């Protein structure tokens, strides 16, 4: 076994075991560091910390590689649909025809919402953000579908919970949209595929016959696959952390939804479109926008740019960029926001600030343009991200639960507060 050594002022403090992962990556195993030496490590934002062992997703941010269970993301978007990829992430292998059909049947069987849950929607104000409804409904599922004893038949029971979540969250997402636009709900329908079903629940109209555009259904499949997992990101870490307390699956997923909502994470897809719209309306030059993004005294950042792990072009952004052309071509239209985004990317990628810091478009830079072309409103974009990320969250929750090394998540801190003090009687306090 390889070992590293830690020296303090020339004196050897500790020998650290080195773990080498399946792709040759090296890690220092500091599990016993504090116990053996009294030292802890400091790593704000966990940029350098491996919090778990995982066999779900492989990501090389320097080379722009993303693989789910060993399969390159580029192949998965071309050859599979979202249901197959969800199965892959959760079960660890791609389903065969029989397994695929059985899974689709289960997704259909569990797509309806409990009537009392349908009533919840009524009481949300019309200006609610859909992510707040999604998070609340997700954790509410636990009350209506309490988990069954996993000890009985763990595989079967977990399959049931997982398909329930995957299927009902799609219904919840569509109902949320209908509620916010003041239209009646449309129930899920067995005859449609996963994505067609979602589009049908979103856009069916009582006055005009609706049939999901196959180009949109295909694009939606691809987008959900692009979002399906991304190893230890903020929301997945939240899911694993909540799961580590042995909270139920629905609670952990709800935490993931809340973490995803923020504009530094999944909320960036909404923020990108809002930013592009503002630029278009203000008529500000792109050079000036980029100057603002570089100015440390200005809180403005270029949304959809930069990533903690990608130091090259995000492979998901590459795929999303080419999908924009396909979807717009099918509509026989163009989008001024796409033209603007392409120009903004060019200005930023030629700027030394962005070059030196390896800041490239991330997945959120172009996906909003595709959602927009499909008629999905801006405030629903992060919900779409959540629907895609759902199988990844579930896979990580299950992996954490089966991990022989698992422990409750409980980091240490560097204390910066006062030294111990005496409590003075209230009349003696300043
Ligand atoms: N615009 C301007 N400057 C930026 C940007 C940006 N979008 N992103 C990073 N930087 C600068 C940052 O100011 C810092 O500069 P300096 O070294 O001079 O202090 C440097 O680049 C490194 O950035 P960081 O904030 O230390 O990097 P991070 O890894 O902590 O943050 C990030 C990553 C994604 C939060 C950040 O790049 C960002 O805020 N981007 C915009 C929001 C966004 O698009 N988020 C979606 C991420 S992809 C979807 C997902 O998987 O969540």
GROMACS .gro file of C-alpha atoms and ligand atoms in nm:
model
  482
    1UNK     CA    1   0.000   0.000   0.000
    2UNK     CA    2   0.129   0.347  -0.090
    3UNK     CA    3   0.175   0.593   0.196
    4UNK     CA    4   0.228   0.969   0.213
    5UNK     CA    5   0.396   1.144   0.503
    6UNK     CA    6   0.296   1.467   0.675
    7UNK     CA    7   0.575   1.674   0.829
    8UNK     CA    8   0.528   1.973   1.060
    9UNK     CA    9   0.832   2.204   1.075
   10UNK     CA   10   1.051   1.919   0.956
   11UNK     CA   11   0.920   1.667   1.210
   12UNK     CA   12   0.727   1.370   1.080
   13UNK     CA   13   0.373   1.389   1.211
   14UNK     CA   14   0.193   1.106   1.037
   15UNK     CA   15   0.190   0.842   0.768
   16UNK     CA   16  -0.120   0.870   0.554
   17UNK     CA   17  -0.249   0.569   0.358
   18UNK     CA   18  -0.302   0.643  -0.013
   19UNK     CA   19  -0.612   0.509  -0.190
   20UNK     CA   20  -0.592   0.462  -0.568
   21UNK     CA   21  -0.928   0.459  -0.743
   22UNK     CA   22  -1.040   0.258  -1.048
   23UNK     CA   23  -0.927   0.531  -1.289
   24UNK     CA   24  -0.588   0.584  -1.120
   25UNK     CA   25  -0.689   0.887  -0.910
   26UNK     CA   26  -0.500   0.922  -0.580
   27UNK     CA   27  -0.653   1.014  -0.240
   28UNK     CA   28  -0.504   1.057   0.106
   29UNK     CA   29  -0.705   0.860   0.360
   30UNK     CA   30  -0.727   1.092   0.661
   31UNK     CA   31  -1.004   0.897   0.837
   32UNK     CA   32  -0.794   0.852   1.153
   33UNK     CA   33  -0.590   1.174   1.133
   34UNK     CA   34  -0.763   1.354   1.420
   35UNK     CA   35  -0.780   1.045   1.638
   36UNK     CA   36  -0.409   0.976   1.587
   37UNK     CA   37  -0.268   1.332   1.581
   38UNK     CA   38  -0.532   1.584   1.701
   39UNK     CA   39  -0.521   1.758   1.361
   40UNK     CA   40  -0.816   1.809   1.130
   41UNK     CA   41  -0.808   1.927   0.768
   42UNK     CA   42  -0.963   2.251   0.639
   43UNK     CA   43  -1.134   2.250   0.299
   44UNK     CA   44  -1.412   2.508   0.259
   45UNK     CA   45  -1.659   2.403  -0.010
   46UNK     CA   46  -1.508   2.049   0.001
   47UNK     CA   47  -1.317   2.127  -0.321
   48UNK     CA   48  -1.051   1.875  -0.224
   49UNK     CA   49  -1.244   1.631  -0.013
   50UNK     CA   50  -1.363   1.286  -0.118
   51UNK     CA   51  -1.667   1.233   0.101
   52UNK     CA   52  -1.743   0.880  -0.014
   53UNK     CA   53  -1.653   0.593  -0.246
   54UNK     CA   54  -1.890   0.582  -0.541
   55UNK     CA   55  -1.931   0.365  -0.849
   56UNK     CA   56  -2.208   0.569  -1.013
   57UNK     CA   57  -2.050   0.849  -1.215
   58UNK     CA   58  -1.700   0.922  -1.338
   59UNK     CA   59  -1.604   1.277  -1.420
   60UNK     CA   60  -1.271   1.415  -1.542
   61UNK     CA   61  -1.302   1.792  -1.533
   62UNK     CA   62  -0.966   1.853  -1.700
   63UNK     CA   63  -1.052   1.633  -2.000
   64UNK     CA   64  -1.426   1.705  -2.014
   65UNK     CA   65  -1.527   1.341  -1.958
   66UNK     CA   66  -1.857   1.238  -1.802
   67UNK     CA   67  -1.967   0.875  -1.771
   68UNK     CA   68  -2.258   0.710  -1.593
   69UNK     CA   69  -2.167   0.358  -1.476
   70UNK     CA   70  -1.886   0.359  -1.732
   71UNK     CA   71  -2.095   0.473  -2.031
   72UNK     CA   72  -1.997   0.807  -2.194
   73UNK     CA   73  -2.270   1.069  -2.171
   74UNK     CA   74  -2.245   1.125  -2.549
   75UNK     CA   75  -2.341   0.758  -2.616
   76UNK     CA   76  -2.620   0.756  -2.360
   77UNK     CA   77  -2.797   1.060  -2.509
   78UNK     CA   78  -2.775   0.906  -2.855
   79UNK     CA   79  -2.867   0.546  -2.776
   80UNK     CA   80  -3.092   0.543  -2.469
   81UNK     CA   81  -3.402   0.709  -2.336
   82UNK     CA   82  -3.434   0.864  -1.993
   83UNK     CA   83  -3.610   0.564  -1.840
   84UNK     CA   84  -3.322   0.334  -1.942
   85UNK     CA   85  -3.068   0.578  -1.800
   86UNK     CA   86  -3.268   0.609  -1.477
   87UNK     CA   87  -3.263   0.228  -1.456
   88UNK     CA   88  -2.890   0.226  -1.526
   89UNK     CA   89  -2.816   0.475  -1.248
   90UNK     CA   90  -3.039   0.310  -0.991
   91UNK     CA   91  -2.969  -0.058  -1.073
   92UNK     CA   92  -2.614  -0.029  -1.201
   93UNK     CA   93  -2.670  -0.179  -1.548
   94UNK     CA   94  -2.871  -0.103  -1.861
   95UNK     CA   95  -3.205  -0.287  -1.872
   96UNK     CA   96  -3.282  -0.552  -2.133
   97UNK     CA   97  -3.615  -0.543  -2.319
   98UNK     CA   98  -3.807  -0.733  -2.052
   99UNK     CA   99  -3.666  -0.525  -1.768
  100UNK     CA  100  -3.728  -0.204  -1.961
  101UNK     CA  101  -4.093  -0.299  -2.023
  102UNK     CA  102  -4.148  -0.399  -1.660
  103UNK     CA  103  -3.998  -0.072  -1.541
  104UNK     CA  104  -4.215   0.131  -1.777
  105UNK     CA  105  -4.521  -0.057  -1.648
  106UNK     CA  106  -4.427   0.022  -1.289
  107UNK     CA  107  -4.377   0.387  -1.378
  108UNK     CA  108  -4.725   0.391  -1.528
  109UNK     CA  109  -4.883   0.214  -1.231
  110UNK     CA  110  -4.745   0.471  -0.988
  111UNK     CA  111  -4.799   0.790  -1.181
  112UNK     CA  112  -5.119   0.913  -1.014
  113UNK     CA  113  -5.127   1.138  -0.708
  114UNK     CA  114  -5.328   1.073  -0.396
  115UNK     CA  115  -5.648   1.291  -0.412
  116UNK     CA  116  -5.553   1.471  -0.090
  117UNK     CA  117  -5.216   1.558  -0.237
  118UNK     CA  118  -5.392   1.705  -0.541
  119UNK     CA  119  -5.577   1.932  -0.301
  120UNK     CA  120  -5.253   2.077  -0.163
  121UNK     CA  121  -5.190   2.259  -0.489
  122UNK     CA  122  -5.502   2.472  -0.442
  123UNK     CA  123  -5.360   2.652  -0.141
  124UNK     CA  124  -5.036   2.771  -0.296
  125UNK     CA  125  -5.037   3.136  -0.405
  126UNK     CA  126  -5.024   3.181  -0.782
  127UNK     CA  127  -4.689   3.359  -0.759
  128UNK     CA  128  -4.522   3.059  -0.584
  129UNK     CA  129  -4.194   2.941  -0.724
  130UNK     CA  130  -4.246   2.588  -0.864
  131UNK     CA  131  -3.935   2.465  -0.682
  132UNK     CA  132  -4.093   2.541  -0.345
  133UNK     CA  133  -4.399   2.334  -0.441
  134UNK     CA  134  -4.180   2.052  -0.575
  135UNK     CA  135  -3.974   2.032  -0.255
  136UNK     CA  136  -4.282   2.037  -0.031
  137UNK     CA  137  -4.467   1.778  -0.238
  138UNK     CA  138  -4.164   1.552  -0.249
  139UNK     CA  139  -4.133   1.532   0.128
  140UNK     CA  140  -4.515   1.502   0.158
  141UNK     CA  141  -4.502   1.180  -0.046
  142UNK     CA  142  -4.363   1.014   0.266
  143UNK     CA  143  -4.690   1.079   0.452
  144UNK     CA  144  -4.901   0.929   0.176
  145UNK     CA  145  -4.671   0.646   0.078
  146UNK     CA  146  -4.479   0.560   0.397
  147UNK     CA  147  -4.189   0.333   0.329
  148UNK     CA  148  -4.258  -0.031   0.377
  149UNK     CA  149  -4.030  -0.248   0.585
  150UNK     CA  150  -3.718  -0.284   0.375
  151UNK     CA  151  -3.618  -0.595   0.566
  152UNK     CA  152  -3.910  -0.788   0.408
  153UNK     CA  153  -3.791  -0.779   0.049
  154UNK     CA  154  -3.550  -0.488   0.026
  155UNK     CA  155  -3.498  -0.500  -0.352
  156UNK     CA  156  -3.868  -0.507  -0.432
  157UNK     CA  157  -3.967  -0.246  -0.179
  158UNK     CA  158  -3.697  -0.006  -0.282
  159UNK     CA  159  -3.791  -0.056  -0.648
  160UNK     CA  160  -4.142   0.043  -0.552
  161UNK     CA  161  -4.033   0.358  -0.373
  162UNK     CA  162  -3.795   0.452  -0.650
  163UNK     CA  163  -4.047   0.410  -0.932
  164UNK     CA  164  -4.305   0.593  -0.724
  165UNK     CA  165  -4.073   0.889  -0.687
  166UNK     CA  166  -3.966   0.894  -1.051
  167UNK     CA  167  -4.323   0.870  -1.171
  168UNK     CA  168  -4.503   1.090  -0.922
  169UNK     CA  169  -4.247   1.371  -0.936
  170UNK     CA  170  -4.317   1.400  -1.307
  171UNK     CA  171  -4.689   1.431  -1.229
  172UNK     CA  172  -4.619   1.681  -0.949
  173UNK     CA  173  -4.401   1.893  -1.179
  174UNK     CA  174  -4.673   1.909  -1.447
  175UNK     CA  175  -4.950   1.976  -1.192
  176UNK     CA  176  -4.741   2.257  -1.043
  177UNK     CA  177  -4.724   2.425  -1.381
  178UNK     CA  178  -5.099   2.382  -1.443
  179UNK     CA  179  -5.181   2.520  -1.099
  180UNK     CA  180  -4.965   2.829  -1.155
  181UNK     CA  181  -5.128   2.907  -1.489
  182UNK     CA  182  -5.476   2.841  -1.346
  183UNK     CA  183  -5.560   2.537  -1.560
  184UNK     CA  184  -5.712   2.202  -1.462
  185UNK     CA  185  -5.479   1.910  -1.409
  186UNK     CA  186  -5.435   1.652  -1.684
  187UNK     CA  187  -5.385   1.300  -1.555
  188UNK     CA  188  -5.096   1.084  -1.670
  189UNK     CA  189  -5.185   0.848  -1.953
  190UNK     CA  190  -5.058   0.489  -1.997
  191UNK     CA  191  -5.031   0.515  -2.372
  192UNK     CA  192  -4.748   0.768  -2.369
  193UNK     CA  193  -4.377   0.735  -2.309
  194UNK     CA  194  -4.227   0.899  -1.999
  195UNK     CA  195  -4.145   1.227  -2.173
  196UNK     CA  196  -4.456   1.239  -2.395
  197UNK     CA  197  -4.664   1.181  -2.085
  198UNK     CA  198  -4.501   1.478  -1.914
  199UNK     CA  199  -4.551   1.706  -2.216
  200UNK     CA  200  -4.912   1.592  -2.243
  201UNK     CA  201  -4.979   1.669  -1.875
  202UNK     CA  202  -4.818   2.011  -1.921
  203UNK     CA  203  -4.970   2.126  -2.248
  204UNK     CA  204  -5.297   1.941  -2.315
  205UNK     CA  205  -5.574   2.186  -2.371
  206UNK     CA  206  -5.953   2.146  -2.333
  207UNK     CA  207  -6.009   2.345  -2.654
  208UNK     CA  208  -5.742   2.212  -2.889
  209UNK     CA  209  -5.625   1.854  -2.942
  210UNK     CA  210  -5.267   1.820  -2.825
  211UNK     CA  211  -5.006   1.576  -2.945
  212UNK     CA  212  -4.654   1.602  -2.809
  213UNK     CA  213  -4.408   1.706  -3.079
  214UNK     CA  214  -4.172   1.405  -3.125
  215UNK     CA  215  -3.876   1.641  -3.163
  216UNK     CA  216  -3.961   1.795  -2.825
  217UNK     CA  217  -4.009   1.454  -2.662
  218UNK     CA  218  -3.670   1.343  -2.798
  219UNK     CA  219  -3.504   1.666  -2.682
  220UNK     CA  220  -3.660   1.630  -2.339
  221UNK     CA  221  -3.527   1.274  -2.311
  222UNK     CA  222  -3.179   1.397  -2.395
  223UNK     CA  223  -3.197   1.690  -2.155
  224UNK     CA  224  -3.312   1.469  -1.868
  225UNK     CA  225  -3.026   1.229  -1.943
  226UNK     CA  226  -2.776   1.518  -1.946
  227UNK     CA  227  -2.891   1.615  -1.598
  228UNK     CA  228  -2.930   1.265  -1.455
  229UNK     CA  229  -2.617   1.259  -1.239
  230UNK     CA  230  -2.302   1.457  -1.174
  231UNK     CA  231  -2.125   1.283  -0.884
  232UNK     CA  232  -2.079   1.475  -0.559
  233UNK     CA  233  -2.236   1.811  -0.651
  234UNK     CA  234  -2.412   2.035  -0.398
  235UNK     CA  235  -2.760   1.876  -0.420
  236UNK     CA  236  -2.634   1.517  -0.435
  237UNK     CA  237  -2.413   1.582  -0.136
  238UNK     CA  238  -2.721   1.720   0.041
  239UNK     CA  239  -2.914   1.401  -0.045
  240UNK     CA  240  -2.632   1.178   0.083
  241UNK     CA  241  -2.591   1.387   0.397
  242UNK     CA  242  -2.962   1.375   0.481
  243UNK     CA  243  -2.965   1.002   0.396
  244UNK     CA  244  -2.671   0.950   0.633
  245UNK     CA  245  -2.896   1.039   0.927
  246UNK     CA  246  -3.121   0.756   0.805
  247UNK     CA  247  -3.395   0.999   0.708
  248UNK     CA  248  -3.626   0.852   0.443
  249UNK     CA  249  -3.571   0.872   0.068
  250UNK     CA  250  -3.840   1.137   0.010
  251UNK     CA  251  -3.693   1.368   0.276
  252UNK     CA  252  -3.344   1.332   0.130
  253UNK     CA  253  -3.471   1.406  -0.223
  254UNK     CA  254  -3.660   1.708  -0.096
  255UNK     CA  255  -3.333   1.843   0.050
  256UNK     CA  256  -3.170   1.783  -0.288
  257UNK     CA  257  -3.443   1.987  -0.458
  258UNK     CA  258  -3.385   2.277  -0.216
  259UNK     CA  259  -3.009   2.268  -0.273
  260UNK     CA  260  -3.058   2.259  -0.650
  261UNK     CA  261  -3.278   2.569  -0.644
  262UNK     CA  262  -2.989   2.810  -0.580
  263UNK     CA  263  -2.856   3.013  -0.876
  264UNK     CA  264  -2.502   2.881  -0.829
  265UNK     CA  265  -2.636   2.530  -0.891
  266UNK     CA  266  -2.948   2.423  -1.086
  267UNK     CA  267  -3.112   2.765  -1.050
  268UNK     CA  268  -2.852   2.892  -1.296
  269UNK     CA  269  -3.062   2.777  -1.596
  270UNK     CA  270  -3.337   3.024  -1.500
  271UNK     CA  271  -3.078   3.292  -1.419
  272UNK     CA  272  -2.911   3.253  -1.761
  273UNK     CA  273  -3.230   3.327  -1.953
  274UNK     CA  274  -3.313   3.618  -1.723
  275UNK     CA  275  -2.961   3.754  -1.774
  276UNK     CA  276  -2.985   3.720  -2.155
  277UNK     CA  277  -3.326   3.888  -2.154
  278UNK     CA  278  -3.193   4.178  -1.948
  279UNK     CA  279  -2.894   4.221  -2.180
  280UNK     CA  280  -3.126   4.222  -2.481
  281UNK     CA  281  -3.361   4.475  -2.323
  282UNK     CA  282  -3.088   4.704  -2.190
  283UNK     CA  283  -2.893   4.697  -2.517
  284UNK     CA  284  -2.569   4.696  -2.312
  285UNK     CA  285  -2.264   4.586  -2.509
  286UNK     CA  286  -2.136   4.232  -2.445
  287UNK     CA  287  -1.790   4.370  -2.374
  288UNK     CA  288  -1.940   4.579  -2.094
  289UNK     CA  289  -2.129   4.279  -1.957
  290UNK     CA  290  -1.807   4.078  -1.949
  291UNK     CA  291  -1.627   4.369  -1.777
  292UNK     CA  292  -1.899   4.369  -1.510
  293UNK     CA  293  -1.863   3.993  -1.459
  294UNK     CA  294  -1.489   4.046  -1.399
  295UNK     CA  295  -1.533   4.338  -1.159
  296UNK     CA  296  -1.487   4.208  -0.801
  297UNK     CA  297  -1.686   4.507  -0.666
  298UNK     CA  298  -1.987   4.410  -0.877
  299UNK     CA  299  -2.186   4.104  -0.757
  300UNK     CA  300  -2.280   4.026  -1.119
  301UNK     CA  301  -2.139   3.700  -1.259
  302UNK     CA  302  -2.181   3.548  -1.598
  303UNK     CA  303  -2.453   3.293  -1.530
  304UNK     CA  304  -2.405   2.956  -1.697
  305UNK     CA  305  -2.028   3.004  -1.690
  306UNK     CA  306  -1.767   2.837  -1.472
  307UNK     CA  307  -1.772   2.513  -1.282
  308UNK     CA  308  -1.608   2.369  -0.973
  309UNK     CA  309  -1.478   2.062  -1.154
  310UNK     CA  310  -1.474   2.139  -1.529
  311UNK     CA  311  -1.162   2.322  -1.632
  312UNK     CA  312  -1.252   2.275  -1.997
  313UNK     CA  313  -1.581   2.285  -2.193
  314UNK     CA  314  -1.856   2.104  -2.001
  315UNK     CA  315  -1.944   1.800  -2.222
  316UNK     CA  316  -2.311   1.851  -2.135
  317UNK     CA  317  -2.298   2.210  -2.260
  318UNK     CA  318  -2.153   2.089  -2.592
  319UNK     CA  319  -2.447   1.853  -2.641
  320UNK     CA  320  -2.702   2.115  -2.531
  321UNK     CA  321  -2.550   2.371  -2.771
  322UNK     CA  322  -2.601   2.140  -3.070
  323UNK     CA  323  -2.951   2.051  -2.952
  324UNK     CA  324  -3.052   2.421  -2.963
  325UNK     CA  325  -3.005   2.421  -3.341
  326UNK     CA  326  -3.202   2.096  -3.386
  327UNK     CA  327  -3.501   2.210  -3.180
  328UNK     CA  328  -3.514   2.559  -3.332
  329UNK     CA  329  -3.478   2.417  -3.685
  330UNK     CA  330  -3.778   2.193  -3.623
  331UNK     CA  331  -3.984   2.495  -3.515
  332UNK     CA  332  -3.861   2.674  -3.827
  333UNK     CA  333  -3.763   2.970  -3.614
  334UNK     CA  334  -3.467   3.136  -3.451
  335UNK     CA  335  -3.426   3.275  -3.102
  336UNK     CA  336  -3.253   3.609  -3.046
  337UNK     CA  337  -3.142   3.477  -2.706
  338UNK     CA  338  -2.948   3.196  -2.876
  339UNK     CA  339  -2.772   3.443  -3.106
  340UNK     CA  340  -2.690   3.655  -2.803
  341UNK     CA  341  -2.567   3.356  -2.601
  342UNK     CA  342  -2.336   3.247  -2.884
  343UNK     CA  343  -2.188   3.598  -2.910
  344UNK     CA  344  -2.152   3.627  -2.531
  345UNK     CA  345  -1.971   3.294  -2.522
  346UNK     CA  346  -1.733   3.416  -2.792
  347UNK     CA  347  -1.654   3.742  -2.611
  348UNK     CA  348  -1.597   3.563  -2.279
  349UNK     CA  349  -1.386   3.281  -2.425
  350UNK     CA  350  -1.153   3.536  -2.583
  351UNK     CA  351  -1.109   3.732  -2.263
  352UNK     CA  352  -0.792   3.670  -2.061
  353UNK     CA  353  -0.986   3.668  -1.729
  354UNK     CA  354  -1.199   3.374  -1.847
  355UNK     CA  355  -0.905   3.203  -2.020
  356UNK     CA  356  -0.679   3.222  -1.711
  357UNK     CA  357  -0.950   3.087  -1.483
  358UNK     CA  358  -1.067   2.817  -1.727
  359UNK     CA  359  -1.422   2.948  -1.726
  360UNK     CA  360  -1.636   2.785  -1.996
  361UNK     CA  361  -2.011   2.755  -2.053
  362UNK     CA  362  -2.163   2.492  -1.824
  363UNK     CA  363  -2.475   2.278  -1.877
  364UNK     CA  364  -2.706   2.564  -1.781
  365UNK     CA  365  -2.584   2.806  -2.047
  366UNK     CA  366  -2.779   2.658  -2.337
  367UNK     CA  367  -3.047   2.435  -2.183
  368UNK     CA  368  -3.283   2.724  -2.107
  369UNK     CA  369  -3.298   2.808  -2.477
  370UNK     CA  370  -3.421   2.455  -2.553
  371UNK     CA  371  -3.677   2.459  -2.270
  372UNK     CA  372  -3.795   2.797  -2.400
  373UNK     CA  373  -3.836   2.661  -2.753
  374UNK     CA  374  -4.046   2.377  -2.608
  375UNK     CA  375  -4.280   2.629  -2.444
  376UNK     CA  376  -4.166   2.558  -2.088
  377UNK     CA  377  -4.172   2.880  -1.884
  378UNK     CA  378  -3.853   3.018  -1.726
  379UNK     CA  379  -3.950   2.950  -1.365
  380UNK     CA  380  -3.994   2.578  -1.448
  381UNK     CA  381  -3.638   2.526  -1.581
  382UNK     CA  382  -3.492   2.424  -1.246
  383UNK     CA  383  -3.785   2.185  -1.198
  384UNK     CA  384  -3.680   2.023  -1.527
  385UNK     CA  385  -3.326   1.992  -1.393
  386UNK     CA  386  -3.467   1.829  -1.076
  387UNK     CA  387  -3.669   1.576  -1.278
  388UNK     CA  388  -3.354   1.482  -1.464
  389UNK     CA  389  -3.137   1.465  -1.150
  390UNK     CA  390  -3.387   1.249  -0.963
  391UNK     CA  391  -3.241   0.905  -1.060
  392UNK     CA  392  -2.894   1.031  -0.967
  393UNK     CA  393  -3.011   1.143  -0.623
  394UNK     CA  394  -3.187   0.810  -0.570
  395UNK     CA  395  -2.882   0.612  -0.682
  396UNK     CA  396  -2.661   0.804  -0.440
  397UNK     CA  397  -2.910   0.761  -0.155
  398UNK     CA  398  -2.915   0.385  -0.214
  399UNK     CA  399  -2.539   0.363  -0.255
  400UNK     CA  400  -2.487   0.549   0.074
  401UNK     CA  401  -2.726   0.310   0.244
  402UNK     CA  402  -2.535   0.005   0.123
  403UNK     CA  403  -2.188   0.149   0.180
  404UNK     CA  404  -1.988  -0.054   0.435
  405UNK     CA  405  -1.785   0.261   0.513
  406UNK     CA  406  -2.092   0.479   0.565
  407UNK     CA  407  -2.120   0.703   0.869
  408UNK     CA  408  -2.345   0.991   0.958
  409UNK     CA  409  -2.216   1.306   0.783
  410UNK     CA  410  -2.068   1.529   1.049
  411UNK     CA  411  -1.779   1.758   0.952
  412UNK     CA  412  -1.549   1.938   1.195
  413UNK     CA  413  -1.487   2.313   1.207
  414UNK     CA  414  -1.224   2.572   1.283
  415UNK     CA  415  -1.369   2.763   1.574
  416UNK     CA  416  -1.344   3.144   1.541
  417UNK     CA  417  -1.568   3.254   1.832
  418UNK     CA  418  -1.481   3.399   2.174
  419UNK     CA  419  -1.285   3.233   2.456
  420UNK     CA  420  -1.498   3.093   2.743
  421UNK     CA  421  -1.680   3.367   2.942
  422UNK     CA  422  -1.888   3.384   3.259
  423UNK     CA  423  -2.261   3.460   3.232
  424UNK     CA  424  -2.320   3.786   3.424
  425UNK     CA  425  -2.652   3.854   3.601
  426UNK     CA  426  -2.875   4.059   3.371
  427UNK     CA  427  -2.837   4.386   3.572
  428UNK     CA  428  -2.456   4.368   3.541
  429UNK     CA  429  -2.443   4.330   3.161
  430UNK     CA  430  -2.339   4.621   2.941
  431LIG     N1  431  -1.845   3.490  -1.385
  431LIG     C1  432  -1.736   3.561  -1.346
  431LIG     N2  433  -1.634   3.511  -1.273
  431LIG     C2  434  -1.644   3.384  -1.236
  431LIG     C3  435  -1.752   3.301  -1.271
  431LIG     C4  436  -1.856   3.360  -1.348
  431LIG     N3  437  -1.962   3.288  -1.383
  431LIG     N4  438  -1.736   3.179  -1.219
  431LIG     C5  439  -1.619   3.182  -1.154
  431LIG     N5  440  -1.562   3.305  -1.165
  431LIG     C6  441  -1.431   3.347  -1.111
  431LIG     C7  442  -1.439   3.372  -0.960
  431LIG     O1  443  -1.470   3.507  -0.932
  431LIG     C8  444  -1.299   3.333  -0.918
  431LIG     O2  445  -1.214   3.439  -0.951
  431LIG     P1  446  -1.083   3.471  -0.857
  431LIG     O3  447  -0.995   3.351  -0.868
  431LIG     O4  448  -1.026   3.594  -0.916
  431LIG     O5  449  -1.138   3.492  -0.718
  431LIG     C9  450  -1.264   3.217  -1.010
  431LIG     O6  451  -1.340   3.237  -1.129
  431LIG    C10  452  -1.296   3.079  -0.952
  431LIG     O7  453  -1.435   3.081  -0.918
  431LIG     P2  454  -1.493   3.023  -0.783
  431LIG     O8  455  -1.618   3.097  -0.749
  431LIG     O9  456  -1.385   3.015  -0.679
  431LIG    O10  457  -1.527   2.876  -0.830
  431LIG     P3  458  -1.622   2.774  -0.758
  431LIG    O11  459  -1.577   2.642  -0.802
  431LIG    O12  460  -1.627   2.799  -0.611
  431LIG    O13  461  -1.768   2.810  -0.816
  431LIG    C11  462  -1.954   2.818  -0.963
  431LIG    C12  463  -1.825   2.744  -0.924
  431LIG    C13  464  -2.029   2.732  -1.062
  431LIG    C14  465  -2.040   2.838  -0.839
  431LIG    C15  466  -1.917   2.954  -1.026
  431LIG    O14  467  -1.840   2.933  -1.142
  431LIG    C16  468  -2.041   3.037  -1.058
  431LIG    O15  469  -2.093   3.105  -0.970
  431LIG     N6  470  -2.091   3.030  -1.187
  431LIG    C17  471  -2.214   3.098  -1.222
  431LIG    C18  472  -2.334   3.018  -1.175
  431LIG    C19  473  -2.356   2.895  -1.260
  431LIG    O16  474  -2.354   2.899  -1.383
  431LIG     N7  475  -2.382   2.781  -1.192
  431LIG    C20  476  -2.414   2.655  -1.258
  431LIG    C21  477  -2.308   2.552  -1.241
  431LIG     S1  478  -2.332   2.410  -1.352
  431LIG    C22  479  -2.478   2.336  -1.297
  431LIG    C23  480  -2.451   2.252  -1.179
  431LIG    O17  481  -2.407   2.139  -1.197
  431LIG    O18  482  -2.474   2.299  -1.066
   0.00000   0.00000   0.00000
